[in-house]
Amino acid sequence: GARLQGLLRTAVILAGLDLLAQDPRVDHRHVRVAGWSHGGWALGDLVTLHGDKDFQRTMAGVEAIRLTYPFCAPPARGGRRDWTWSGGVDLVMAQRDAVQPPAGCTPLIERAEAAGAKVSVTMVPGVTHAFDERVQTPQSAFRFDPAATAQIHRQFIDWLRTPAPPR
């Protein structure tokens, strides 16, 4: 994350959204974007940007975002800058996350709510950062938790199927 920070990664998200905009099979009024860890950092940065008309058009169809154990501390912008986007925000936090302790994302939640976003927070008890990654090195502080992974995967599918809150 030190080399390729969230703000730089926003370009990848925007490129993906631009590709979706060209696909006639996609309902462009109901796009959702999800990111884990640094992907969540990038989403938090993305929603603070002030863009031109192309940027605004790209973001207009994004109705909801989901950040799973995102990095929220500086230099991440999501909790330090005003949000320019308001939609549904689903935030999944790992209770024992040493990379990003959950309390560190409070400013992000406050900025999202101040922009009018509807924020839902799920605290997954007893798990570490990257609890849903099966392959961990023996030296890793992260621990795979199959039960929590199954729960969060079900919740993710429900999130995709459930209408987003009105904007």
mmCIF file of C-alpha atoms in Angstrom:
data_model
loop_
_atom_site.group_PDB
_atom_site.id
_atom_site.type_symbol
_atom_site.label_atom_id
_atom_site.label_comp_id
_atom_site.label_asym_id
_atom_site.label_seq_id
_atom_site.Cartn_x
_atom_site.Cartn_y
_atom_site.Cartn_z
ATOM 1 C CA GLY A 1 0.000 0.000 0.000
ATOM 2 C CA ALA A 2 2.879 2.408 0.519
ATOM 3 C CA ARG A 3 3.781 2.452 -3.178
ATOM 4 C CA LEU A 4 0.388 2.170 -4.826
ATOM 5 C CA GLN A 5 -1.917 4.082 -2.523
ATOM 6 C CA GLY A 6 -5.698 4.234 -2.694
ATOM 7 C CA LEU A 7 -5.851 7.475 -4.640
ATOM 8 C CA LEU A 8 -3.774 5.972 -7.473
ATOM 9 C CA ARG A 9 -5.916 2.828 -7.437
ATOM 10 C CA THR A 10 -9.056 4.879 -8.091
ATOM 11 C CA ALA A 11 -8.008 4.978 -11.747
ATOM 12 C CA VAL A 12 -8.473 1.207 -11.941
ATOM 13 C CA ILE A 13 -11.996 1.471 -10.515
ATOM 14 C CA LEU A 14 -12.889 4.249 -12.943
ATOM 15 C CA ALA A 15 -11.484 2.250 -15.869
ATOM 16 C CA GLY A 16 -13.654 -0.704 -14.854
ATOM 17 C CA LEU A 17 -16.728 1.509 -14.567
ATOM 18 C CA ASP A 18 -16.003 2.985 -17.993
ATOM 19 C CA LEU A 19 -15.819 -0.533 -19.462
ATOM 20 C CA LEU A 20 -19.151 -1.406 -17.855
ATOM 21 C CA ALA A 21 -20.656 1.761 -19.339
ATOM 22 C CA GLN A 22 -19.979 0.352 -22.804
ATOM 23 C CA ASP A 23 -21.701 -2.979 -22.104
ATOM 24 C CA PRO A 24 -25.384 -2.976 -23.143
ATOM 25 C CA ARG A 25 -26.099 -5.926 -20.793
ATOM 26 C CA VAL A 26 -25.425 -3.787 -17.725
ATOM 27 C CA ASP A 27 -28.160 -1.771 -16.028
ATOM 28 C CA HIS A 28 -26.120 1.394 -15.603
ATOM 29 C CA ARG A 29 -28.519 2.835 -13.036
ATOM 30 C CA HIS A 30 -27.732 0.056 -10.542
ATOM 31 C CA VAL A 31 -23.982 -0.443 -10.386
ATOM 32 C CA ARG A 32 -22.304 -1.627 -7.196
ATOM 33 C CA VAL A 33 -18.612 -1.627 -6.437
ATOM 34 C CA ALA A 34 -16.888 -3.673 -3.728
ATOM 35 C CA GLY A 35 -13.339 -3.556 -2.429
ATOM 36 C CA TRP A 36 -11.377 -5.484 0.164
ATOM 37 C CA SER A 37 -8.523 -3.962 2.196
ATOM 38 C CA HIS A 38 -6.663 -1.669 -0.230
ATOM 39 C CA GLY A 39 -9.621 -1.937 -2.616
ATOM 40 C CA GLY A 40 -11.768 -0.480 0.162
ATOM 41 C CA TRP A 41 -9.158 2.247 0.649
ATOM 42 C CA ALA A 42 -9.396 3.053 -3.066
ATOM 43 C CA LEU A 43 -13.206 3.232 -2.909
ATOM 44 C CA GLY A 44 -13.004 5.527 0.106
ATOM 45 C CA ASP A 45 -10.686 7.791 -1.860
ATOM 46 C CA LEU A 46 -12.820 7.622 -5.016
ATOM 47 C CA VAL A 47 -15.920 9.018 -3.324
ATOM 48 C CA THR A 48 -14.010 12.134 -2.219
ATOM 49 C CA LEU A 49 -12.965 13.177 -5.715
ATOM 50 C CA HIS A 50 -14.341 16.182 -7.568
ATOM 51 C CA GLY A 51 -14.374 15.286 -11.206
ATOM 52 C CA ASP A 52 -15.349 16.661 -14.567
ATOM 53 C CA LYS A 53 -18.576 15.804 -16.388
ATOM 54 C CA ASP A 54 -17.193 12.449 -17.528
ATOM 55 C CA PHE A 55 -16.348 11.536 -13.936
ATOM 56 C CA GLN A 56 -19.786 12.612 -12.711
ATOM 57 C CA ARG A 57 -21.461 10.565 -15.463
ATOM 58 C CA THR A 58 -19.348 7.524 -14.550
ATOM 59 C CA MET A 59 -20.251 7.805 -10.864
ATOM 60 C CA ALA A 60 -23.946 8.581 -11.445
ATOM 61 C CA GLY A 61 -24.868 4.926 -11.851
ATOM 62 C CA VAL A 62 -23.005 3.739 -8.748
ATOM 63 C CA GLU A 63 -25.787 3.166 -6.249
ATOM 64 C CA ALA A 64 -23.815 1.366 -3.553
ATOM 65 C CA ILE A 65 -20.304 0.497 -2.431
ATOM 66 C CA ARG A 66 -19.058 -2.202 -0.084
ATOM 67 C CA LEU A 67 -15.795 -1.846 1.815
ATOM 68 C CA THR A 68 -14.529 -5.011 3.515
ATOM 69 C CA TYR A 69 -11.846 -4.415 6.157
ATOM 70 C CA PRO A 70 -10.751 -1.210 4.380
ATOM 71 C CA PHE A 71 -7.662 0.751 5.234
ATOM 72 C CA CYS A 72 -8.947 4.081 6.603
ATOM 73 C CA ALA A 73 -5.919 5.747 8.220
ATOM 74 C CA PRO A 74 -3.913 8.519 6.548
ATOM 75 C CA PRO A 75 -3.010 8.801 3.758
ATOM 76 C CA ALA A 76 -6.467 7.362 2.970
ATOM 77 C CA ARG A 77 -8.842 10.222 2.119
ATOM 78 C CA GLY A 78 -12.227 8.672 2.964
ATOM 79 C CA GLY A 79 -12.140 9.854 6.564
ATOM 80 C CA ARG A 80 -10.225 13.089 5.964
ATOM 81 C CA ARG A 81 -12.018 14.673 3.000
ATOM 82 C CA ASP A 82 -15.644 15.500 2.291
ATOM 83 C CA TRP A 83 -17.461 12.896 0.232
ATOM 84 C CA THR A 84 -18.772 13.998 -3.165
ATOM 85 C CA TRP A 85 -20.935 10.893 -3.610
ATOM 86 C CA SER A 86 -23.832 9.621 -1.554
ATOM 87 C CA GLY A 87 -25.332 6.193 -1.950
ATOM 88 C CA GLY A 88 -25.456 2.985 0.023
ATOM 89 C CA VAL A 89 -22.290 2.180 1.952
ATOM 90 C CA ASP A 90 -21.847 -1.296 3.372
ATOM 91 C CA LEU A 91 -18.840 -1.533 5.672
ATOM 92 C CA VAL A 92 -17.492 -4.859 6.975
ATOM 93 C CA MET A 93 -14.989 -4.596 9.815
ATOM 94 C CA ALA A 94 -12.829 -7.297 11.419
ATOM 95 C CA GLN A 95 -12.966 -6.951 15.212
ATOM 96 C CA ARG A 96 -9.325 -8.011 15.753
ATOM 97 C CA ASP A 97 -7.918 -6.174 12.719
ATOM 98 C CA ALA A 98 -4.364 -5.047 13.536
ATOM 99 C CA VAL A 99 -3.834 -3.490 10.088
ATOM 100 C CA GLN A 100 -6.833 -1.180 10.478
ATOM 101 C CA PRO A 101 -8.478 -1.277 13.891
ATOM 102 C CA PRO A 102 -12.217 -0.686 13.427
ATOM 103 C CA ALA A 103 -12.242 2.534 15.481
ATOM 104 C CA GLY A 104 -9.919 4.068 12.887
ATOM 105 C CA CYS A 105 -12.746 3.986 10.323
ATOM 106 C CA THR A 106 -15.087 6.135 12.436
ATOM 107 C CA PRO A 107 -14.117 9.329 10.551
ATOM 108 C CA LEU A 108 -14.894 7.597 7.238
ATOM 109 C CA ILE A 109 -18.348 6.647 8.516
ATOM 110 C CA GLU A 110 -18.943 10.198 9.752
ATOM 111 C CA ARG A 111 -17.886 11.726 6.401
ATOM 112 C CA ALA A 112 -20.113 9.298 4.496
ATOM 113 C CA GLU A 113 -23.127 10.099 6.667
ATOM 114 C CA ALA A 114 -22.446 13.840 6.419
ATOM 115 C CA ALA A 115 -22.658 13.489 2.612
ATOM 116 C CA GLY A 116 -26.039 11.793 2.935
ATOM 117 C CA ALA A 117 -24.842 8.225 2.404
ATOM 118 C CA LYS A 118 -26.794 5.434 4.087
ATOM 119 C CA VAL A 119 -24.137 3.509 6.039
ATOM 120 C CA SER A 120 -24.482 -0.051 7.312
ATOM 121 C CA VAL A 121 -21.673 -1.498 9.443
ATOM 122 C CA THR A 122 -21.086 -5.184 10.140
ATOM 123 C CA MET A 123 -18.531 -5.992 12.835
ATOM 124 C CA VAL A 124 -17.293 -9.554 12.416
ATOM 125 C CA PRO A 125 -16.412 -10.742 15.938
ATOM 126 C CA GLY A 126 -13.082 -12.332 16.775
ATOM 127 C CA VAL A 127 -11.517 -12.196 13.302
ATOM 128 C CA THR A 128 -8.372 -10.618 11.893
ATOM 129 C CA HIS A 129 -7.726 -8.645 8.738
ATOM 130 C CA ALA A 130 -7.988 -10.926 5.679
ATOM 131 C CA PHE A 131 -10.001 -13.510 7.633
ATOM 132 C CA ASP A 132 -11.515 -14.692 4.332
ATOM 133 C CA GLU A 133 -8.182 -15.568 2.672
ATOM 134 C CA ARG A 134 -7.644 -19.314 2.840
ATOM 135 C CA VAL A 135 -3.932 -19.235 2.085
ATOM 136 C CA GLN A 136 -1.915 -17.645 4.857
ATOM 137 C CA THR A 137 1.771 -18.054 5.590
ATOM 138 C CA PRO A 138 2.637 -19.567 8.989
ATOM 139 C CA GLN A 139 4.213 -16.227 10.011
ATOM 140 C CA SER A 140 1.113 -14.215 9.126
ATOM 141 C CA ALA A 141 -0.858 -12.443 11.829
ATOM 142 C CA PHE A 142 -3.961 -13.055 9.694
ATOM 143 C CA ARG A 143 -6.110 -16.115 10.408
ATOM 144 C CA PHE A 144 -8.557 -17.713 8.000
ATOM 145 C CA ASP A 145 -11.982 -18.159 9.592
ATOM 146 C CA PRO A 146 -14.212 -20.435 7.487
ATOM 147 C CA ALA A 147 -17.417 -19.713 9.439
ATOM 148 C CA ALA A 148 -16.974 -15.935 9.275
ATOM 149 C CA THR A 149 -16.028 -16.218 5.598
ATOM 150 C CA ALA A 150 -19.211 -18.146 4.814
ATOM 151 C CA GLN A 151 -21.285 -15.586 6.746
ATOM 152 C CA ILE A 152 -19.732 -12.614 4.940
ATOM 153 C CA HIS A 153 -19.997 -14.306 1.544
ATOM 154 C CA ARG A 154 -23.737 -14.896 2.145
ATOM 155 C CA GLN A 155 -24.095 -11.282 3.249
ATOM 156 C CA PHE A 156 -22.273 -10.128 0.105
ATOM 157 C CA ILE A 157 -24.666 -12.082 -2.149
ATOM 158 C CA ASP A 158 -27.623 -10.614 -0.220
ATOM 159 C CA TRP A 159 -26.120 -7.129 -0.675
ATOM 160 C CA LEU A 160 -25.987 -7.683 -4.422
ATOM 161 C CA ARG A 161 -29.602 -8.874 -4.524
ATOM 162 C CA THR A 162 -31.179 -6.310 -2.201
ATOM 163 C CA PRO A 163 -32.190 -2.916 -3.621
ATOM 164 C CA ALA A 164 -29.906 -0.098 -2.526
ATOM 165 C CA PRO A 165 -31.291 2.665 -0.325
ATOM 166 C CA PRO A 166 -32.710 5.595 -2.275
ATOM 167 C CA ARG A 167 -30.247 8.393 -2.980
#
